[in-house]
């Protein structure tokens, strides 16, 4: 089972979450898996720091298979 965590400083509406879930699910076919084998966490409005500085617009993704 693949686990993907996406964090961003931007707000994430329900519509955006649904779109990202759908697109990431479709991308799973590129590695021979399906959305059925995907665990996904989407988090918006997060405080993310890079080199000790708070980033205004930043996206972080973590993939673990």
PDB file of C-alpha atoms in Angstrom:
ATOM      1  CA  UNK A   1       0.000   0.000   0.000  1.00  0.00           C
ATOM      2  CA  UNK A   2       1.323   3.426  -0.938  1.00  0.00           C
ATOM      3  CA  UNK A   3       1.143   6.282   1.590  1.00  0.00           C
ATOM      4  CA  UNK A   4       1.323   9.884   0.358  1.00  0.00           C
ATOM      5  CA  UNK A   5       1.247  12.939   2.628  1.00  0.00           C
ATOM      6  CA  UNK A   6       0.805  16.381   1.065  1.00  0.00           C
ATOM      7  CA  UNK A   7       1.202  19.539   3.161  1.00  0.00           C
ATOM      8  CA  UNK A   8       0.893  23.084   1.894  1.00  0.00           C
ATOM      9  CA  UNK A   9       0.763  26.583   3.350  1.00  0.00           C
ATOM     10  CA  UNK A  10      -2.134  27.384   1.001  1.00  0.00           C
ATOM     11  CA  UNK A  11      -5.760  26.829   1.995  1.00  0.00           C
ATOM     12  CA  UNK A  12      -7.225  23.588   0.674  1.00  0.00           C
ATOM     13  CA  UNK A  13     -10.939  23.530  -0.067  1.00  0.00           C
ATOM     14  CA  UNK A  14     -12.979  20.341  -0.320  1.00  0.00           C
ATOM     15  CA  UNK A  15     -13.037  20.794  -4.102  1.00  0.00           C
ATOM     16  CA  UNK A  16      -9.236  21.033  -4.267  1.00  0.00           C
ATOM     17  CA  UNK A  17      -8.870  17.978  -2.013  1.00  0.00           C
ATOM     18  CA  UNK A  18     -11.202  15.984  -4.264  1.00  0.00           C
ATOM     19  CA  UNK A  19      -9.309  17.063  -7.393  1.00  0.00           C
ATOM     20  CA  UNK A  20      -5.898  16.212  -5.882  1.00  0.00           C
ATOM     21  CA  UNK A  21      -7.175  12.832  -4.648  1.00  0.00           C
ATOM     22  CA  UNK A  22      -8.487  12.016  -8.105  1.00  0.00           C
ATOM     23  CA  UNK A  23      -5.303  13.119  -9.905  1.00  0.00           C
ATOM     24  CA  UNK A  24      -2.974  11.319  -7.494  1.00  0.00           C
ATOM     25  CA  UNK A  25      -5.161   8.212  -7.786  1.00  0.00           C
ATOM     26  CA  UNK A  26      -4.835   8.347 -11.580  1.00  0.00           C
ATOM     27  CA  UNK A  27      -1.058   8.839 -11.320  1.00  0.00           C
ATOM     28  CA  UNK A  28      -0.838   5.610  -9.303  1.00  0.00           C
ATOM     29  CA  UNK A  29      -1.365   3.714 -12.571  1.00  0.00           C
ATOM     30  CA  UNK A  30       2.050   4.987 -13.717  1.00  0.00           C
ATOM     31  CA  UNK A  31       3.663   2.776 -11.079  1.00  0.00           C
ATOM     32  CA  UNK A  32       1.339  -0.163 -11.626  1.00  0.00           C
ATOM     33  CA  UNK A  33      -0.952   0.496  -8.656  1.00  0.00           C
ATOM     34  CA  UNK A  34      -4.475   1.828  -8.247  1.00  0.00           C
ATOM     35  CA  UNK A  35      -6.269   4.290  -6.006  1.00  0.00           C
ATOM     36  CA  UNK A  36      -7.564   1.246  -4.111  1.00  0.00           C
ATOM     37  CA  UNK A  37      -4.035   0.702  -2.734  1.00  0.00           C
ATOM     38  CA  UNK A  38      -3.475   4.360  -1.787  1.00  0.00           C
ATOM     39  CA  UNK A  39      -3.551   5.999   1.637  1.00  0.00           C
ATOM     40  CA  UNK A  40      -3.524   9.777   1.205  1.00  0.00           C
ATOM     41  CA  UNK A  41      -3.330  12.665   3.678  1.00  0.00           C
ATOM     42  CA  UNK A  42      -3.965  16.217   2.420  1.00  0.00           C
ATOM     43  CA  UNK A  43      -3.269  19.117   4.798  1.00  0.00           C
ATOM     44  CA  UNK A  44      -3.713  22.794   3.934  1.00  0.00           C
ATOM     45  CA  UNK A  45      -3.026  25.955   5.960  1.00  0.00           C
ATOM     46  CA  UNK A  46       0.121  24.456   7.497  1.00  0.00           C
ATOM     47  CA  UNK A  47       3.047  26.422   8.937  1.00  0.00           C
ATOM     48  CA  UNK A  48       6.081  25.179   7.002  1.00  0.00           C
ATOM     49  CA  UNK A  49       9.638  26.322   7.656  1.00  0.00           C
ATOM     50  CA  UNK A  50      12.622  26.045   5.335  1.00  0.00           C
ATOM     51  CA  UNK A  51      16.103  26.838   6.670  1.00  0.00           C
ATOM     52  CA  UNK A  52      14.477  28.362   9.762  1.00  0.00           C
ATOM     53  CA  UNK A  53      12.288  30.737   7.758  1.00  0.00           C
ATOM     54  CA  UNK A  54       8.493  30.552   7.651  1.00  0.00           C
ATOM     55  CA  UNK A  55       7.497  30.008   4.020  1.00  0.00           C
ATOM     56  CA  UNK A  56       4.438  31.842   2.695  1.00  0.00           C
ATOM     57  CA  UNK A  57       3.778  29.478  -0.232  1.00  0.00           C
ATOM     58  CA  UNK A  58       5.318  26.036   0.044  1.00  0.00           C
ATOM     59  CA  UNK A  59       4.231  22.510  -0.816  1.00  0.00           C
ATOM     60  CA  UNK A  60       5.753  19.425   0.768  1.00  0.00           C
ATOM     61  CA  UNK A  61       5.029  15.874  -0.249  1.00  0.00           C
ATOM     62  CA  UNK A  62       6.125  12.612   1.298  1.00  0.00           C
ATOM     63  CA  UNK A  63       5.745   9.264  -0.442  1.00  0.00           C
ATOM     64  CA  UNK A  64       6.255   5.934   1.311  1.00  0.00           C
ATOM     65  CA  UNK A  65       5.649   2.619  -0.416  1.00  0.00           C
TER      66      UNK A  65
END
